[in-house]
Amino acid sequence: MDDFLIYSSYLILLINLILYSFSFFREGKANVFFVSYLAFSTLLQFSMELVYHLGMSNLFLVNIFFIGQMIILGLFYNSLFEIKAQKTFVKSSLIIALLILSVQFIMDSSQFLKFNLFGITLTSLLIVVFALLHFYNMLTENKKYYYITASIVFYLLASTVLFLIGNLSTGLSADLRYLSWQLNAFLLIIYYLIILFEWKVSFSKKESLQS
């Protein structure tokens, strides 16, 4: 069951990368930063899987993934914002977050090789703040990347809670920890499916012909 969930998410992610790349390179519609995010996610997911099967710890790649995800999605929302103050907020927040994480790693370099719950929480919640700002803007603007933004808020909040539960329950219940990882894998599939739905709604051939 676990393998089915994991490999299903990989397949949907790869499909998303192909479709959004097509929309970007052939039609020039998909956002370059979001396509970069899909490419980065695909590369890191398969790298983590490869390292795992080689019998090595892939936690350093997990930390790279969450930091990279914060940077790329931060730039994605920065490109969507038109208000200067919001752009400044995104850039400043990214710099401050990277400085905080750098200080943490300098003070304890082993954190980069561990499951860094603080880093995961910080990077995920910052992206949620950017996404909520975009939701606010969509009250008076076109609902661009509406479904993607909704899925980002939902998935990152839910996965952060699950990571917290999984981490805090390690000494209490192995079953609860296992369940939290299963739920996260299921939510990841939902997340990627909503991204796929966004492509169908906003970037499919039918939509392109109508625009």
Tab-separated table of C-alpha atoms in Angstrom:
chain	number	residue	atom	x	y	z
A	1	MET	CA	0.000	0.000	0.000
A	2	ASP	CA	2.828	2.387	0.912
A	3	ASP	CA	4.660	1.734	-2.357
A	4	PHE	CA	1.446	2.249	-4.314
A	5	LEU	CA	0.863	5.664	-2.717
A	6	ILE	CA	4.480	6.755	-3.134
A	7	TYR	CA	4.873	5.662	-6.748
A	8	SER	CA	1.435	7.011	-7.683
A	9	SER	CA	2.494	10.430	-6.413
A	10	TYR	CA	5.731	10.199	-8.437
A	11	LEU	CA	3.765	9.355	-11.584
A	12	ILE	CA	1.296	12.227	-11.161
A	13	LEU	CA	4.161	14.638	-10.421
A	14	LEU	CA	5.952	13.553	-13.598
A	15	ILE	CA	2.768	14.000	-15.637
A	16	ASN	CA	2.363	17.490	-14.170
A	17	LEU	CA	5.944	18.378	-15.088
A	18	ILE	CA	5.434	17.227	-18.680
A	19	LEU	CA	2.119	19.070	-19.113
A	20	TYR	CA	3.211	22.337	-17.509
A	21	SER	CA	6.512	22.258	-19.407
A	22	PHE	CA	4.550	21.833	-22.639
A	23	SER	CA	2.354	24.800	-21.735
A	24	PHE	CA	5.412	26.899	-20.929
A	25	PHE	CA	7.653	26.056	-23.883
A	26	ARG	CA	4.949	25.724	-26.558
A	27	GLU	CA	2.411	28.303	-25.436
A	28	GLY	CA	4.342	30.547	-23.061
A	29	LYS	CA	1.503	30.509	-20.529
A	30	ALA	CA	2.669	28.515	-17.535
A	31	ASN	CA	4.694	30.428	-14.949
A	32	VAL	CA	8.426	29.715	-15.261
A	33	PHE	CA	8.874	29.509	-11.485
A	34	PHE	CA	6.063	26.997	-11.089
A	35	VAL	CA	7.496	24.841	-13.873
A	36	SER	CA	10.851	25.110	-12.098
A	37	TYR	CA	9.172	24.005	-8.874
A	38	LEU	CA	7.747	20.911	-10.575
A	39	ALA	CA	11.142	20.112	-12.116
A	40	PHE	CA	12.892	20.613	-8.774
A	41	SER	CA	10.321	18.446	-6.966
A	42	THR	CA	10.659	15.671	-9.546
A	43	LEU	CA	14.458	15.712	-9.349
A	44	LEU	CA	14.512	15.684	-5.540
A	45	GLN	CA	11.793	13.023	-5.177
A	46	PHE	CA	13.589	10.615	-7.488
A	47	SER	CA	16.958	11.448	-5.894
A	48	MET	CA	15.566	10.687	-2.429
A	49	GLU	CA	14.161	7.411	-3.708
A	50	LEU	CA	17.489	6.465	-5.299
A	51	VAL	CA	19.499	7.302	-2.178
A	52	TYR	CA	17.031	5.319	-0.054
A	53	HIS	CA	17.382	2.231	-2.260
A	54	LEU	CA	21.170	2.550	-2.073
A	55	GLY	CA	20.785	2.075	1.680
A	56	MET	CA	21.865	5.597	2.644
A	57	SER	CA	20.105	8.299	4.630
A	58	ASN	CA	18.244	10.766	2.420
A	59	LEU	CA	17.401	13.264	5.188
A	60	PHE	CA	19.876	15.827	3.838
A	61	LEU	CA	17.899	15.758	0.578
A	62	VAL	CA	14.677	16.252	2.547
A	63	ASN	CA	16.137	19.438	4.034
A	64	ILE	CA	17.304	20.606	0.604
A	65	PHE	CA	13.818	19.936	-0.755
A	66	PHE	CA	11.993	22.042	1.829
A	67	ILE	CA	14.455	24.923	1.556
A	68	GLY	CA	14.372	24.819	-2.243
A	69	GLN	CA	10.576	24.579	-2.221
A	70	MET	CA	10.380	27.704	-0.057
A	71	ILE	CA	12.677	29.661	-2.372
A	72	ILE	CA	11.055	28.628	-5.661
A	73	LEU	CA	7.446	28.985	-4.503
A	74	GLY	CA	8.393	32.282	-2.866
A	75	LEU	CA	9.693	33.497	-6.237
A	76	PHE	CA	6.553	32.079	-7.875
A	77	TYR	CA	4.270	34.192	-5.703
A	78	ASN	CA	6.602	37.166	-5.975
A	79	SER	CA	6.140	37.004	-9.756
A	80	LEU	CA	2.348	37.020	-9.322
A	81	PHE	CA	2.264	39.978	-6.943
A	82	GLU	CA	1.934	43.461	-8.410
A	83	ILE	CA	2.077	45.459	-5.187
A	84	LYS	CA	5.617	46.581	-4.386
A	85	ALA	CA	5.173	46.142	-0.630
A	86	GLN	CA	4.139	42.501	-1.128
A	87	LYS	CA	7.150	41.828	-3.341
A	88	THR	CA	9.418	43.396	-0.734
A	89	PHE	CA	7.792	41.277	1.971
A	90	VAL	CA	8.398	38.056	0.026
A	91	LYS	CA	12.048	38.830	-0.692
A	92	SER	CA	12.733	40.013	2.859
A	93	SER	CA	11.000	36.972	4.361
A	94	LEU	CA	13.016	34.591	2.196
A	95	ILE	CA	16.285	36.270	3.157
A	96	ILE	CA	15.421	36.252	6.878
A	97	ALA	CA	14.308	32.597	6.760
A	98	LEU	CA	17.518	31.576	4.972
A	99	LEU	CA	19.600	33.499	7.525
A	100	ILE	CA	17.785	31.791	10.414
A	101	LEU	CA	18.335	28.363	8.885
A	102	SER	CA	21.973	29.190	8.113
A	103	VAL	CA	22.561	30.160	11.750
A	104	GLN	CA	20.909	26.926	12.871
A	105	PHE	CA	23.116	24.830	10.596
A	106	ILE	CA	26.260	26.754	11.601
A	107	MET	CA	25.515	26.259	15.297
A	108	ASP	CA	24.701	22.578	14.774
A	109	SER	CA	25.743	21.237	11.376
A	110	SER	CA	24.267	17.833	12.209
A	111	GLN	CA	20.780	19.368	11.841
A	112	PHE	CA	21.280	19.297	8.066
A	113	LEU	CA	21.592	15.525	8.231
A	114	LYS	CA	18.564	15.045	10.489
A	115	PHE	CA	14.805	15.374	10.181
A	116	ASN	CA	14.777	19.125	10.816
A	117	LEU	CA	11.258	19.754	12.078
A	118	PHE	CA	11.959	23.436	12.743
A	119	GLY	CA	13.169	23.975	9.171
A	120	ILE	CA	10.209	22.115	7.698
A	121	THR	CA	7.730	24.118	9.782
A	122	LEU	CA	9.372	27.472	9.031
A	123	THR	CA	9.641	26.945	5.273
A	124	SER	CA	6.149	25.461	4.914
A	125	LEU	CA	4.333	28.125	6.939
A	126	LEU	CA	6.127	30.904	5.085
A	127	ILE	CA	4.847	29.534	1.789
A	128	VAL	CA	1.342	29.375	3.271
A	129	VAL	CA	1.599	33.081	4.168
A	130	PHE	CA	2.568	33.914	0.564
A	131	ALA	CA	-0.320	31.802	-0.726
A	132	LEU	CA	-2.804	33.522	1.594
A	133	LEU	CA	-1.571	36.897	0.336
A	134	HIS	CA	-2.304	35.707	-3.194
A	135	PHE	CA	-5.792	34.644	-2.070
A	136	TYR	CA	-6.313	38.158	-0.723
A	137	ASN	CA	-5.228	39.656	-4.039
A	138	MET	CA	-7.600	37.363	-5.930
A	139	LEU	CA	-10.544	39.033	-4.202
A	140	THR	CA	-10.093	41.944	-6.599
A	141	GLU	CA	-7.967	40.370	-9.342
A	142	ASN	CA	-8.208	37.439	-11.748
A	143	LYS	CA	-8.149	34.065	-9.991
A	144	LYS	CA	-4.825	33.023	-11.490
A	145	TYR	CA	-3.457	29.761	-10.087
A	146	TYR	CA	-6.458	29.594	-7.757
A	147	TYR	CA	-6.589	25.796	-7.430
A	148	ILE	CA	-2.824	25.506	-7.037
A	149	THR	CA	-2.844	28.104	-4.279
A	150	ALA	CA	-5.732	26.383	-2.499
A	151	SER	CA	-3.923	23.041	-2.685
A	152	ILE	CA	-0.667	24.560	-1.401
A	153	VAL	CA	-2.398	26.038	1.661
A	154	PHE	CA	-4.268	22.821	2.376
A	155	TYR	CA	-1.394	20.407	1.803
A	156	LEU	CA	1.370	22.346	3.556
A	157	LEU	CA	-0.752	23.030	6.635
A	158	ALA	CA	-1.927	19.421	6.816
A	159	SER	CA	1.516	17.917	6.169
A	160	THR	CA	3.133	20.198	8.766
A	161	VAL	CA	0.623	18.984	11.366
A	162	LEU	CA	1.281	15.372	10.355
A	163	PHE	CA	5.054	15.855	10.592
A	164	LEU	CA	4.589	17.332	14.066
A	165	ILE	CA	2.412	14.399	15.103
A	166	GLY	CA	4.838	11.895	13.617
A	167	ASN	CA	7.795	13.499	15.359
A	168	LEU	CA	6.115	13.911	18.755
A	169	SER	CA	4.678	10.397	18.733
A	170	THR	CA	7.935	8.561	17.977
A	171	GLY	CA	8.310	7.491	21.597
A	172	LEU	CA	4.611	6.860	22.144
A	173	SER	CA	3.137	4.909	19.265
A	174	ALA	CA	4.792	3.445	16.182
A	175	ASP	CA	1.342	2.863	14.673
A	176	LEU	CA	0.413	6.538	15.009
A	177	ARG	CA	3.677	7.593	13.406
A	178	TYR	CA	3.125	5.118	10.551
A	179	LEU	CA	-0.427	6.373	10.040
A	180	SER	CA	0.770	9.982	9.851
A	181	TRP	CA	3.218	9.084	7.068
A	182	GLN	CA	0.501	7.192	5.172
A	183	LEU	CA	-1.867	10.142	5.429
A	184	ASN	CA	0.859	12.480	4.197
A	185	ALA	CA	1.496	10.251	1.171
A	186	PHE	CA	-2.251	10.238	0.412
A	187	LEU	CA	-2.475	14.027	0.785
A	188	LEU	CA	0.497	14.408	-1.554
A	189	ILE	CA	-1.427	12.539	-4.252
A	190	ILE	CA	-4.425	14.843	-3.740
A	191	TYR	CA	-2.090	17.844	-3.931
A	192	TYR	CA	-0.597	16.716	-7.245
A	193	LEU	CA	-4.049	15.864	-8.633
A	194	ILE	CA	-5.281	19.390	-7.897
A	195	ILE	CA	-2.216	20.773	-9.686
A	196	LEU	CA	-3.180	18.543	-12.612
A	197	PHE	CA	-6.741	19.884	-12.438
A	198	GLU	CA	-5.370	23.448	-12.556
A	199	TRP	CA	-3.570	22.590	-15.783
A	200	LYS	CA	-6.766	21.185	-17.274
A	201	VAL	CA	-8.750	24.280	-16.312
A	202	SER	CA	-6.172	26.950	-17.175
A	203	PHE	CA	-3.704	25.555	-19.691
A	204	SER	CA	-5.289	22.706	-21.655
A	205	LYS	CA	-5.571	22.929	-25.426
A	206	LYS	CA	-9.284	23.655	-25.228
A	207	GLU	CA	-8.690	26.637	-22.965
A	208	SER	CA	-5.885	27.863	-25.195
A	209	LEU	CA	-8.118	27.824	-28.266
A	210	GLN	CA	-10.779	29.817	-26.464
A	211	SER	CA	-8.372	32.485	-25.214
